[in-house]
mmCIF file with all atom_site columns, C-alpha atoms in Angstrom:
data_model
loop_
_atom_site.group_PDB
_atom_site.id
_atom_site.type_symbol
_atom_site.label_atom_id
_atom_site.label_alt_id
_atom_site.label_comp_id
_atom_site.label_asym_id
_atom_site.label_entity_id
_atom_site.label_seq_id
_atom_site.pdbx_PDB_ins_code
_atom_site.Cartn_x
_atom_site.Cartn_y
_atom_site.Cartn_z
_atom_site.occupancy
_atom_site.B_iso_or_equiv
_atom_site.pdbx_formal_charge
_atom_site.auth_seq_id
_atom_site.auth_comp_id
_atom_site.auth_asym_id
_atom_site.auth_atom_id
_atom_site.pdbx_PDB_model_num
ATOM 1   C CA . ALA A 1 1   ? 1.425  1.053   -5.728  1.00 81.00 ? 1   ALA A CA 1
ATOM 2   C CA . GLN A 1 2   ? 4.312  -0.341  -3.351  1.00 90.00 ? 2   GLN A CA 1
ATOM 3   C CA . LYS A 1 3   ? 2.880  -1.076  -0.013  1.00 95.00 ? 3   LYS A CA 1
ATOM 4   C CA . VAL A 1 4   ? 4.191  -3.162  3.550   1.00 97.00 ? 4   VAL A CA 1
ATOM 5   C CA . THR A 1 5   ? 1.986  -4.630  5.430   1.00 97.00 ? 5   THR A CA 1
ATOM 6   C CA . GLN A 1 6   ? 3.072  -5.826  9.475   1.00 98.00 ? 6   GLN A CA 1
ATOM 7   C CA . ALA A 1 7   ? 0.092  -6.874  10.806  1.00 97.00 ? 7   ALA A CA 1
ATOM 8   C CA . GLN A 1 8   ? 1.552  -7.841  14.415  1.00 97.00 ? 8   GLN A CA 1
ATOM 9   C CA . THR A 1 9   ? 1.898  -4.439  16.351  1.00 97.00 ? 9   THR A CA 1
ATOM 10  C CA . GLU A 1 10  ? 3.130  -5.291  19.386  1.00 97.00 ? 10  GLU A CA 1
ATOM 11  C CA . ILE A 1 11  ? 4.755  -8.588  20.370  1.00 98.00 ? 11  ILE A CA 1
ATOM 12  C CA . SER A 1 12  ? 5.685  -9.747  24.309  1.00 98.00 ? 12  SER A CA 1
ATOM 13  C CA . VAL A 1 13  ? 7.554  -13.308 24.208  1.00 98.00 ? 13  VAL A CA 1
ATOM 14  C CA . VAL A 1 14  ? 9.898  -14.884 27.422  1.00 97.00 ? 14  VAL A CA 1
ATOM 15  C CA . GLU A 1 15  ? 12.969 -14.869 26.973  1.00 97.00 ? 15  GLU A CA 1
ATOM 16  C CA . LYS A 1 16  ? 14.709 -17.802 25.000  1.00 97.00 ? 16  LYS A CA 1
ATOM 17  C CA . GLU A 1 17  ? 10.918 -18.184 22.815  1.00 98.00 ? 17  GLU A CA 1
ATOM 18  C CA . ASP A 1 18  ? 11.213 -17.865 19.327  1.00 98.00 ? 18  ASP A CA 1
ATOM 19  C CA . VAL A 1 19  ? 9.637  -15.495 17.383  1.00 98.00 ? 19  VAL A CA 1
ATOM 20  C CA . THR A 1 20  ? 8.547  -14.984 14.100  1.00 98.00 ? 20  THR A CA 1
ATOM 21  C CA . LEU A 1 21  ? 7.560  -11.257 12.737  1.00 98.00 ? 21  LEU A CA 1
ATOM 22  C CA . ASP A 1 22  ? 5.415  -11.529 9.734   1.00 98.00 ? 22  ASP A CA 1
ATOM 23  C CA . CYS A 1 23  ? 6.122  -8.882  6.732   1.00 98.00 ? 23  CYS A CA 1
ATOM 24  C CA . VAL A 1 24  ? 3.475  -9.381  3.386   1.00 98.00 ? 24  VAL A CA 1
ATOM 25  C CA . TYR A 1 25  ? 4.334  -7.098  0.853   1.00 97.00 ? 25  TYR A CA 1
ATOM 26  C CA . GLU A 1 26  ? 2.422  -5.597  -2.914  1.00 96.00 ? 26  GLU A CA 1
ATOM 27  C CA . THR A 1 27  ? 4.323  -4.460  -5.827  1.00 94.00 ? 27  THR A CA 1
ATOM 28  C CA . ARG A 1 28  ? 3.839  -4.428  -9.315  1.00 91.00 ? 28  ARG A CA 1
ATOM 29  C CA . ASP A 1 29  ? 7.670  -5.013  -10.110 1.00 89.00 ? 29  ASP A CA 1
ATOM 30  C CA . THR A 1 30  ? 9.374  -8.120  -11.079 1.00 89.00 ? 30  THR A CA 1
ATOM 31  C CA . THR A 1 31  ? 12.282 -6.695  -9.866  1.00 91.00 ? 31  THR A CA 1
ATOM 32  C CA . TYR A 1 32  ? 12.388 -5.405  -6.184  1.00 93.00 ? 32  TYR A CA 1
ATOM 33  C CA . TYR A 1 33  ? 13.960 -5.392  -2.587  1.00 94.00 ? 33  TYR A CA 1
ATOM 34  C CA . LEU A 1 34  ? 12.900 -6.462  0.367   1.00 95.00 ? 34  LEU A CA 1
ATOM 35  C CA . PHE A 1 35  ? 14.450 -5.673  3.802   1.00 95.00 ? 35  PHE A CA 1
ATOM 36  C CA . TRP A 1 36  ? 14.671 -5.831  7.423   1.00 97.00 ? 36  TRP A CA 1
ATOM 37  C CA . TYR A 1 37  ? 15.251 -2.915  10.192  1.00 97.00 ? 37  TYR A CA 1
ATOM 38  C CA . LYS A 1 38  ? 15.466 -3.058  13.911  1.00 97.00 ? 38  LYS A CA 1
ATOM 39  C CA . GLN A 1 39  ? 15.509 0.115   16.011  1.00 96.00 ? 39  GLN A CA 1
ATOM 40  C CA . PRO A 1 40  ? 16.439 -0.062  19.118  1.00 95.00 ? 40  PRO A CA 1
ATOM 41  C CA . PRO A 1 41  ? 15.152 2.140   21.848  1.00 92.00 ? 41  PRO A CA 1
ATOM 42  C CA . SER A 1 42  ? 18.127 4.854   21.030  1.00 90.00 ? 42  SER A CA 1
ATOM 43  C CA . GLY A 1 43  ? 16.402 5.360   18.013  1.00 91.00 ? 43  GLY A CA 1
ATOM 44  C CA . GLU A 1 44  ? 18.905 4.458   15.590  1.00 91.00 ? 44  GLU A CA 1
ATOM 45  C CA . LEU A 1 45  ? 18.074 2.153   12.598  1.00 94.00 ? 45  LEU A CA 1
ATOM 46  C CA . VAL A 1 46  ? 19.974 -0.937  12.017  1.00 94.00 ? 46  VAL A CA 1
ATOM 47  C CA . PHE A 1 47  ? 20.509 -3.323  8.626   1.00 93.00 ? 47  PHE A CA 1
ATOM 48  C CA . LEU A 1 48  ? 19.914 -6.366  9.643   1.00 95.00 ? 48  LEU A CA 1
ATOM 49  C CA . ILE A 1 49  ? 19.014 -7.997  5.434   1.00 94.00 ? 49  ILE A CA 1
ATOM 50  C CA . ARG A 1 50  ? 18.340 -7.413  2.063   1.00 92.00 ? 50  ARG A CA 1
ATOM 51  C CA . ARG A 1 51  ? 16.767 -9.673  -0.278  1.00 93.00 ? 51  ARG A CA 1
ATOM 52  C CA . ASN A 1 52  ? 17.067 -9.825  -4.068  1.00 92.00 ? 52  ASN A CA 1
ATOM 53  C CA . SER A 1 53  ? 13.692 -10.332 -5.729  1.00 93.00 ? 53  SER A CA 1
ATOM 54  C CA . PHE A 1 54  ? 15.355 -12.951 -7.849  1.00 90.00 ? 54  PHE A CA 1
ATOM 55  C CA . ASP A 1 55  ? 16.581 -14.727 -5.075  1.00 87.00 ? 55  ASP A CA 1
ATOM 56  C CA . GLU A 1 56  ? 14.289 -17.126 -2.889  1.00 84.00 ? 56  GLU A CA 1
ATOM 57  C CA . GLN A 1 57  ? 16.538 -18.416 -1.076  1.00 84.00 ? 57  GLN A CA 1
ATOM 58  C CA . ASN A 1 58  ? 16.330 -18.405 2.995   1.00 87.00 ? 58  ASN A CA 1
ATOM 59  C CA . GLU A 1 59  ? 18.800 -16.936 4.854   1.00 88.00 ? 59  GLU A CA 1
ATOM 60  C CA . ILE A 1 60  ? 20.711 -17.448 8.634   1.00 90.00 ? 60  ILE A CA 1
ATOM 61  C CA . SER A 1 61  ? 22.391 -15.997 10.974  1.00 91.00 ? 61  SER A CA 1
ATOM 62  C CA . GLY A 1 62  ? 22.902 -16.552 14.171  1.00 94.00 ? 62  GLY A CA 1
ATOM 63  C CA . ARG A 1 63  ? 20.111 -16.777 15.839  1.00 96.00 ? 63  ARG A CA 1
ATOM 64  C CA . TYR A 1 64  ? 17.953 -14.639 12.830  1.00 97.00 ? 64  TYR A CA 1
ATOM 65  C CA . SER A 1 65  ? 16.475 -16.162 9.995   1.00 96.00 ? 65  SER A CA 1
ATOM 66  C CA . TRP A 1 66  ? 14.486 -15.374 6.954   1.00 96.00 ? 66  TRP A CA 1
ATOM 67  C CA . ASN A 1 67  ? 12.068 -16.651 4.848   1.00 96.00 ? 67  ASN A CA 1
ATOM 68  C CA . PHE A 1 68  ? 10.979 -15.548 1.646   1.00 95.00 ? 68  PHE A CA 1
ATOM 69  C CA . GLN A 1 69  ? 8.460  -16.292 0.077   1.00 94.00 ? 69  GLN A CA 1
ATOM 70  C CA . LYS A 1 70  ? 7.154  -14.755 -3.415  1.00 93.00 ? 70  LYS A CA 1
ATOM 71  C CA . SER A 1 71  ? 3.697  -16.955 -3.771  1.00 93.00 ? 71  SER A CA 1
ATOM 72  C CA . THR A 1 72  ? 2.992  -16.003 -0.889  1.00 95.00 ? 72  THR A CA 1
ATOM 73  C CA . SER A 1 73  ? 4.674  -12.479 -0.878  1.00 96.00 ? 73  SER A CA 1
ATOM 74  C CA . SER A 1 74  ? 5.799  -12.708 1.980   1.00 97.00 ? 74  SER A CA 1
ATOM 75  C CA . PHE A 1 75  ? 9.026  -12.191 3.811   1.00 97.00 ? 75  PHE A CA 1
ATOM 76  C CA . ASN A 1 76  ? 8.772  -13.162 7.312   1.00 97.00 ? 76  ASN A CA 1
ATOM 77  C CA . PHE A 1 77  ? 11.818 -12.574 10.135  1.00 97.00 ? 77  PHE A CA 1
ATOM 78  C CA . THR A 1 78  ? 12.401 -15.385 13.024  1.00 97.00 ? 78  THR A CA 1
ATOM 79  C CA . ILE A 1 79  ? 13.935 -15.054 16.139  1.00 98.00 ? 79  ILE A CA 1
ATOM 80  C CA . THR A 1 80  ? 15.244 -18.365 17.772  1.00 97.00 ? 80  THR A CA 1
ATOM 81  C CA . ALA A 1 81  ? 15.992 -18.059 21.327  1.00 97.00 ? 81  ALA A CA 1
ATOM 82  C CA . SER A 1 82  ? 15.335 -14.579 22.331  1.00 97.00 ? 82  SER A CA 1
ATOM 83  C CA . GLN A 1 83  ? 17.146 -12.512 24.278  1.00 97.00 ? 83  GLN A CA 1
ATOM 84  C CA . VAL A 1 84  ? 16.109 -8.996  26.196  1.00 97.00 ? 84  VAL A CA 1
ATOM 85  C CA . VAL A 1 85  ? 18.099 -7.370  23.784  1.00 96.00 ? 85  VAL A CA 1
ATOM 86  C CA . ASP A 1 86  ? 16.286 -8.119  20.496  1.00 97.00 ? 86  ASP A CA 1
ATOM 87  C CA . SER A 1 87  ? 13.307 -5.617  22.346  1.00 97.00 ? 87  SER A CA 1
ATOM 88  C CA . ALA A 1 88  ? 13.402 -3.212  19.160  1.00 98.00 ? 88  ALA A CA 1
ATOM 89  C CA . VAL A 1 89  ? 10.980 -2.451  16.952  1.00 97.00 ? 89  VAL A CA 1
ATOM 90  C CA . TYR A 1 90  ? 11.472 -4.061  13.660  1.00 98.00 ? 90  TYR A CA 1
ATOM 91  C CA . PHE A 1 91  ? 10.741 -2.467  9.943   1.00 98.00 ? 91  PHE A CA 1
ATOM 92  C CA . CYS A 1 92  ? 10.413 -4.601  6.821   1.00 98.00 ? 92  CYS A CA 1
ATOM 93  C CA . ALA A 1 93  ? 10.588 -2.626  3.867   1.00 96.00 ? 93  ALA A CA 1
ATOM 94  C CA . LEU A 1 94  ? 10.524 -3.074  0.206   1.00 95.00 ? 94  LEU A CA 1
ATOM 95  C CA . SER A 1 95  ? 12.219 -0.953  -2.651  1.00 92.00 ? 95  SER A CA 1
ATOM 96  C CA . GLU A 1 96  ? 11.552 -1.022  -6.486  1.00 87.00 ? 96  GLU A CA 1
ATOM 97  C CA . ALA A 1 97  ? 14.769 -1.902  -8.898  1.00 76.00 ? 97  ALA A CA 1
ATOM 98  C CA . PRO A 1 98  ? 17.568 0.142   -9.737  1.00 72.00 ? 98  PRO A CA 1
ATOM 99  C CA . GLY A 1 99  ? 17.221 0.585   -6.099  1.00 62.00 ? 99  GLY A CA 1
ATOM 100 C CA . ASN A 1 100 ? 18.137 4.736   -6.039  1.00 70.00 ? 100 ASN A CA 1
ATOM 101 C CA . THR A 1 101 ? 14.475 4.313   -4.964  1.00 81.00 ? 101 THR A CA 1
ATOM 102 C CA . PRO A 1 102 ? 13.062 5.076   -1.648  1.00 87.00 ? 102 PRO A CA 1
ATOM 103 C CA . LEU A 1 103 ? 12.321 2.668   0.753   1.00 91.00 ? 103 LEU A CA 1
ATOM 104 C CA . VAL A 1 104 ? 8.913  1.945   1.582   1.00 93.00 ? 104 VAL A CA 1
ATOM 105 C CA . PHE A 1 105 ? 8.310  1.422   5.202   1.00 95.00 ? 105 PHE A CA 1
ATOM 106 C CA . GLY A 1 106 ? 5.871  -1.071  6.958   1.00 96.00 ? 106 GLY A CA 1
ATOM 107 C CA . LYS A 1 107 ? 4.529  -0.137  10.329  1.00 96.00 ? 107 LYS A CA 1
ATOM 108 C CA . GLY A 1 108 ? 6.814  -1.890  12.201  1.00 97.00 ? 108 GLY A CA 1
ATOM 109 C CA . THR A 1 109 ? 6.729  -4.529  15.276  1.00 98.00 ? 109 THR A CA 1
ATOM 110 C CA . ARG A 1 110 ? 7.532  -4.012  18.698  1.00 97.00 ? 110 ARG A CA 1
ATOM 111 C CA . LEU A 1 111 ? 8.977  -6.944  19.700  1.00 98.00 ? 111 LEU A CA 1
ATOM 112 C CA . SER A 1 112 ? 9.438  -6.956  23.985  1.00 98.00 ? 112 SER A CA 1
ATOM 113 C CA . VAL A 1 113 ? 11.465 -9.403  24.976  1.00 98.00 ? 113 VAL A CA 1
ATOM 114 C CA . ILE A 1 114 ? 11.259 -10.137 28.816  1.00 97.00 ? 114 ILE A CA 1
ATOM 115 C CA . ALA A 1 115 ? 13.380 -11.725 31.255  1.00 94.00 ? 115 ALA A CA 1
ATOM 116 C CA . GLY B 2 1   ? 31.661 -0.230  7.609   1.00 68.00 ? 1   GLY B CA 1
ATOM 117 C CA . ALA B 2 2   ? 28.658 2.388   6.112   1.00 87.00 ? 2   ALA B CA 1
ATOM 118 C CA . VAL B 2 3   ? 28.867 4.840   8.970   1.00 93.00 ? 3   VAL B CA 1
ATOM 119 C CA . VAL B 2 4   ? 26.640 7.590   9.158   1.00 95.00 ? 4   VAL B CA 1
ATOM 120 C CA . SER B 2 5   ? 26.127 10.260  11.151  1.00 96.00 ? 5   SER B CA 1
ATOM 121 C CA . GLN B 2 6   ? 23.695 13.282  12.334  1.00 97.00 ? 6   GLN B CA 1
ATOM 122 C CA . HIS B 2 7   ? 24.132 16.612  14.153  1.00 97.00 ? 7   HIS B CA 1
ATOM 123 C CA . PRO B 2 8   ? 22.848 17.223  16.394  1.00 97.00 ? 8   PRO B CA 1
ATOM 124 C CA . SER B 2 9   ? 21.285 14.523  17.865  1.00 96.00 ? 9   SER B CA 1
ATOM 125 C CA . ARG B 2 10  ? 18.903 16.648  19.537  1.00 97.00 ? 10  ARG B CA 1
ATOM 126 C CA . VAL B 2 11  ? 18.053 20.529  19.277  1.00 97.00 ? 11  VAL B CA 1
ATOM 127 C CA . ILE B 2 12  ? 15.529 22.550  21.432  1.00 97.00 ? 12  ILE B CA 1
ATOM 128 C CA . CYS B 2 13  ? 14.420 25.751  19.365  1.00 95.00 ? 13  CYS B CA 1
ATOM 129 C CA . LYS B 2 14  ? 12.034 28.389  19.844  1.00 96.00 ? 14  LYS B CA 1
ATOM 130 C CA . SER B 2 15  ? 9.442  28.802  17.706  1.00 97.00 ? 15  SER B CA 1
ATOM 131 C CA . GLY B 2 16  ? 10.179 31.083  14.692  1.00 97.00 ? 16  GLY B CA 1
ATOM 132 C CA . THR B 2 17  ? 13.909 29.842  14.601  1.00 97.00 ? 17  THR B CA 1
ATOM 133 C CA . SER B 2 18  ? 15.318 27.699  11.728  1.00 97.00 ? 18  SER B CA 1
ATOM 134 C CA . VAL B 2 19  ? 17.516 24.870  12.796  1.00 97.00 ? 19  VAL B CA 1
ATOM 135 C CA . LYS B 2 20  ? 19.918 22.868  10.616  1.00 97.00 ? 20  LYS B CA 1
ATOM 136 C CA . ILE B 2 21  ? 20.655 19.056  10.598  1.00 98.00 ? 21  ILE B CA 1
ATOM 137 C CA . GLU B 2 22  ? 23.540 17.879  9.018   1.00 97.00 ? 22  GLU B CA 1
ATOM 138 C CA . CYS B 2 23  ? 23.691 13.599  8.199   1.00 96.00 ? 23  CYS B CA 1
ATOM 139 C CA . ARG B 2 24  ? 27.282 12.461  6.876   1.00 96.00 ? 24  ARG B CA 1
ATOM 140 C CA . SER B 2 25  ? 28.277 9.379   5.652   1.00 94.00 ? 25  SER B CA 1
ATOM 141 C CA . LEU B 2 26  ? 31.857 9.050   7.404   1.00 95.00 ? 26  LEU B CA 1
ATOM 142 C CA . ASP B 2 27  ? 33.401 6.033   5.285   1.00 91.00 ? 27  ASP B CA 1
ATOM 143 C CA . PHE B 2 28  ? 31.304 5.791   1.915   1.00 92.00 ? 28  PHE B CA 1
ATOM 144 C CA . GLN B 2 29  ? 30.580 8.061   -1.000  1.00 92.00 ? 29  GLN B CA 1
ATOM 145 C CA . ALA B 2 30  ? 26.302 8.508   -1.227  1.00 90.00 ? 30  ALA B CA 1
ATOM 146 C CA . THR B 2 31  ? 25.421 8.479   -4.359  1.00 85.00 ? 31  THR B CA 1
ATOM 147 C CA . THR B 2 32  ? 22.062 9.208   -2.599  1.00 90.00 ? 32  THR B CA 1
ATOM 148 C CA . MET B 2 33  ? 20.297 10.699  0.836   1.00 93.00 ? 33  MET B CA 1
ATOM 149 C CA . PHE B 2 34  ? 17.248 10.544  1.774   1.00 94.00 ? 34  PHE B CA 1
ATOM 150 C CA . TRP B 2 35  ? 15.473 12.239  4.828   1.00 96.00 ? 35  TRP B CA 1
ATOM 151 C CA . TYR B 2 36  ? 12.343 10.507  6.700   1.00 96.00 ? 36  TYR B CA 1
ATOM 152 C CA . ARG B 2 37  ? 10.278 11.961  9.602   1.00 96.00 ? 37  ARG B CA 1
ATOM 153 C CA . GLN B 2 38  ? 9.028  9.708   12.608  1.00 95.00 ? 38  GLN B CA 1
ATOM 154 C CA . PHE B 2 39  ? 6.687  10.857  14.845  1.00 92.00 ? 39  PHE B CA 1
ATOM 155 C CA . PRO B 2 40  ? 6.334  8.625   18.133  1.00 89.00 ? 40  PRO B CA 1
ATOM 156 C CA . LYS B 2 41  ? 5.651  4.913   17.979  1.00 88.00 ? 41  LYS B CA 1
ATOM 157 C CA . GLN B 2 42  ? 5.064  5.222   14.415  1.00 92.00 ? 42  GLN B CA 1
ATOM 158 C CA . SER B 2 43  ? 6.959  3.984   11.285  1.00 93.00 ? 43  SER B CA 1
ATOM 159 C CA . LEU B 2 44  ? 9.444  6.313   8.763   1.00 93.00 ? 44  LEU B CA 1
ATOM 160 C CA . MET B 2 45  ? 7.810  9.002   6.560   1.00 94.00 ? 45  MET B CA 1
ATOM 161 C CA . LEU B 2 46  ? 10.034 9.891   3.708   1.00 94.00 ? 46  LEU B CA 1
ATOM 162 C CA . MET B 2 47  ? 10.516 13.482  2.824   1.00 96.00 ? 47  MET B CA 1
ATOM 163 C CA . ALA B 2 48  ? 12.944 14.162  0.672   1.00 95.00 ? 48  ALA B CA 1
ATOM 164 C CA . THR B 2 49  ? 15.230 12.127  -1.706  1.00 92.00 ? 49  THR B CA 1
ATOM 165 C CA . SER B 2 50  ? 18.178 14.675  -2.444  1.00 90.00 ? 50  SER B CA 1
ATOM 166 C CA . ASN B 2 51  ? 21.080 13.160  -5.287  1.00 86.00 ? 51  ASN B CA 1
ATOM 167 C CA . GLU B 2 52  ? 24.546 15.134  -4.763  1.00 82.00 ? 52  GLU B CA 1
ATOM 168 C CA . GLY B 2 53  ? 24.260 18.402  -6.352  1.00 80.00 ? 53  GLY B CA 1
ATOM 169 C CA . SER B 2 54  ? 21.044 18.230  -7.523  1.00 83.00 ? 54  SER B CA 1
ATOM 170 C CA . LYS B 2 55  ? 17.340 19.808  -6.407  1.00 87.00 ? 55  LYS B CA 1
ATOM 171 C CA . ALA B 2 56  ? 15.939 17.374  -3.912  1.00 91.00 ? 56  ALA B CA 1
ATOM 172 C CA . THR B 2 57  ? 12.957 15.336  -5.149  1.00 93.00 ? 57  THR B CA 1
ATOM 173 C CA . TYR B 2 58  ? 9.688  16.224  -1.976  1.00 95.00 ? 58  TYR B CA 1
ATOM 174 C CA . GLU B 2 59  ? 7.130  14.049  -1.208  1.00 94.00 ? 59  GLU B CA 1
ATOM 175 C CA . GLN B 2 60  ? 3.538  15.243  -1.989  1.00 94.00 ? 60  GLN B CA 1
ATOM 176 C CA . GLY B 2 61  ? 2.647  17.563  1.328   1.00 94.00 ? 61  GLY B CA 1
ATOM 177 C CA . VAL B 2 62  ? 6.362  18.359  2.668   1.00 95.00 ? 62  VAL B CA 1
ATOM 178 C CA . GLU B 2 63  ? 6.754  22.151  1.952   1.00 94.00 ? 63  GLU B CA 1
ATOM 179 C CA . LYS B 2 64  ? 9.921  22.493  0.117   1.00 93.00 ? 64  LYS B CA 1
ATOM 180 C CA . ASP B 2 65  ? 10.231 26.047  1.594   1.00 94.00 ? 65  ASP B CA 1
ATOM 181 C CA . LYS B 2 66  ? 10.240 24.922  4.871   1.00 96.00 ? 66  LYS B CA 1
ATOM 182 C CA . PHE B 2 67  ? 12.234 21.909  4.648   1.00 97.00 ? 67  PHE B CA 1
ATOM 183 C CA . LEU B 2 68  ? 15.433 23.159  3.068   1.00 96.00 ? 68  LEU B CA 1
ATOM 184 C CA . ILE B 2 69  ? 17.687 20.384  1.832   1.00 94.00 ? 69  ILE B CA 1
ATOM 185 C CA . ASN B 2 70  ? 21.438 20.964  0.380   1.00 90.00 ? 70  ASN B CA 1
ATOM 186 C CA . HIS B 2 71  ? 23.123 17.832  -1.302  1.00 88.00 ? 71  HIS B CA 1
ATOM 187 C CA . ALA B 2 72  ? 26.560 19.862  -1.482  1.00 83.00 ? 72  ALA B CA 1
ATOM 188 C CA . SER B 2 73  ? 28.722 16.850  -1.432  1.00 89.00 ? 73  SER B CA 1
ATOM 189 C CA . LEU B 2 74  ? 28.739 12.996  -1.676  1.00 90.00 ? 74  LEU B CA 1
ATOM 190 C CA . THR B 2 75  ? 29.104 12.675  1.565   1.00 93.00 ? 75  THR B CA 1
ATOM 191 C CA . LEU B 2 76  ? 27.099 15.518  3.707   1.00 94.00 ? 76  LEU B CA 1
ATOM 192 C CA . SER B 2 77  ? 22.909 16.312  3.103   1.00 94.00 ? 77  SER B CA 1
ATOM 193 C CA . THR B 2 78  ? 21.549 19.149  5.363   1.00 95.00 ? 78  THR B CA 1
ATOM 194 C CA . LEU B 2 79  ? 18.111 19.779  5.950   1.00 97.00 ? 79  LEU B CA 1
ATOM 195 C CA . THR B 2 80  ? 17.356 22.885  7.606   1.00 97.00 ? 80  THR B CA 1
ATOM 196 C CA . VAL B 2 81  ? 14.051 23.063  9.256   1.00 97.00 ? 81  VAL B CA 1
ATOM 197 C CA . THR B 2 82  ? 12.893 27.154  8.888   1.00 97.00 ? 82  THR B CA 1
ATOM 198 C CA . SER B 2 83  ? 10.519 29.092  10.836  1.00 96.00 ? 83  SER B CA 1
ATOM 199 C CA . ALA B 2 84  ? 9.993  26.162  12.811  1.00 96.00 ? 84  ALA B CA 1
ATOM 200 C CA . HIS B 2 85  ? 6.971  25.353  15.190  1.00 96.00 ? 85  HIS B CA 1
ATOM 201 C CA . PRO B 2 86  ? 5.713  23.033  17.987  1.00 96.00 ? 86  PRO B CA 1
ATOM 202 C CA . GLU B 2 87  ? 3.978  21.353  14.810  1.00 95.00 ? 87  GLU B CA 1
ATOM 203 C CA . ASP B 2 88  ? 7.354  20.464  13.666  1.00 96.00 ? 88  ASP B CA 1
ATOM 204 C CA . SER B 2 89  ? 8.857  18.797  16.614  1.00 96.00 ? 89  SER B CA 1
ATOM 205 C CA . SER B 2 90  ? 9.630  15.434  15.422  1.00 96.00 ? 90  SER B CA 1
ATOM 206 C CA . PHE B 2 91  ? 12.363 12.624  14.829  1.00 96.00 ? 91  PHE B CA 1
ATOM 207 C CA . TYR B 2 92  ? 14.296 13.295  11.827  1.00 97.00 ? 92  TYR B CA 1
ATOM 208 C CA . ILE B 2 93  ? 16.560 10.731  10.621  1.00 97.00 ? 93  ILE B CA 1
ATOM 209 C CA . CYS B 2 94  ? 18.553 10.652  7.267   1.00 96.00 ? 94  CYS B CA 1
ATOM 210 C CA . SER B 2 95  ? 19.784 7.608   5.238   1.00 95.00 ? 95  SER B CA 1
ATOM 211 C CA . ALA B 2 96  ? 22.491 7.698   2.797   1.00 93.00 ? 96  ALA B CA 1
ATOM 212 C CA . ARG B 2 97  ? 23.511 4.386   -0.009  1.00 90.00 ? 97  ARG B CA 1
ATOM 213 C CA . GLN B 2 98  ? 26.518 4.071   -1.932  1.00 84.00 ? 98  GLN B CA 1
ATOM 214 C CA . ASP B 2 99  ? 25.943 2.036   -4.918  1.00 81.00 ? 99  ASP B CA 1
ATOM 215 C CA . ARG B 2 100 ? 23.791 -1.089  -3.607  1.00 83.00 ? 100 ARG B CA 1
ATOM 216 C CA . PRO B 2 101 ? 19.954 -0.977  -2.902  1.00 85.00 ? 101 PRO B CA 1
ATOM 217 C CA . GLU B 2 102 ? 20.477 -0.585  0.969   1.00 88.00 ? 102 GLU B CA 1
ATOM 218 C CA . GLN B 2 103 ? 20.330 2.137   3.109   1.00 90.00 ? 103 GLN B CA 1
ATOM 219 C CA . TYR B 2 104 ? 22.364 3.279   6.401   1.00 93.00 ? 104 TYR B CA 1
ATOM 220 C CA . PHE B 2 105 ? 20.323 5.498   8.675   1.00 95.00 ? 105 PHE B CA 1
ATOM 221 C CA . GLY B 2 106 ? 21.992 7.976   10.920  1.00 96.00 ? 106 GLY B CA 1
ATOM 222 C CA . PRO B 2 107 ? 21.370 8.262   14.207  1.00 95.00 ? 107 PRO B CA 1
ATOM 223 C CA . GLY B 2 108 ? 18.004 10.966  14.034  1.00 96.00 ? 108 GLY B CA 1
ATOM 224 C CA . THR B 2 109 ? 17.939 13.783  15.093  1.00 97.00 ? 109 THR B CA 1
ATOM 225 C CA . ARG B 2 110 ? 15.450 14.762  17.901  1.00 97.00 ? 110 ARG B CA 1
ATOM 226 C CA . LEU B 2 111 ? 13.390 18.192  17.348  1.00 97.00 ? 111 LEU B CA 1
ATOM 227 C CA . THR B 2 112 ? 11.752 20.373  20.189  1.00 97.00 ? 112 THR B CA 1
ATOM 228 C CA . VAL B 2 113 ? 10.106 23.375  18.762  1.00 97.00 ? 113 VAL B CA 1
ATOM 229 C CA . THR B 2 114 ? 9.217  25.391  22.228  1.00 96.00 ? 114 THR B CA 1
#
């Protein structure tokens, strides 16, 4: 069975602080995909990144970076120099190969960035 | 690219009536579409998976006669909530994918049943 755990329910930081959102997953498959989505107050989920299980390279995109570690089954997300516009709920999700399977979502982490 | 629209964005209906929600992939052909439901401050709950031209696959506990899903084309899926009741009030979100694993989400439809 698949499971995604986001232990942090809510995080509050002051603008310009760095913040890391944790994600731990469980799956029996050897091939799977991991995702992060952002849900701002408007409600629409925005795709941020997809990682394949066979690619453990970390990724950086502007102020966003992701740390994928299969040894600890974690896929953590760091926002550097946070901004008020980063305030949202962030969801980590998992799907098994071949990729047309539904996403299994974590419960989400609500990030509040205070000016 | 990869834009998904949903219509309507908000709907208020009376108990006992039916409501149809449309989900469209605007710039790609969606091989698979998904329907989710989200209660306030909770995660997304998958309701069903639909592939164009075939019957939707519903998750356990989701009434297929109450939540009718039609995936008539590669760019359109509809969810009809039949005989809606106040407990059906929720935020309904669709997603679509083409030939890659990531799903692209619509903006959601907030349904209120009075």
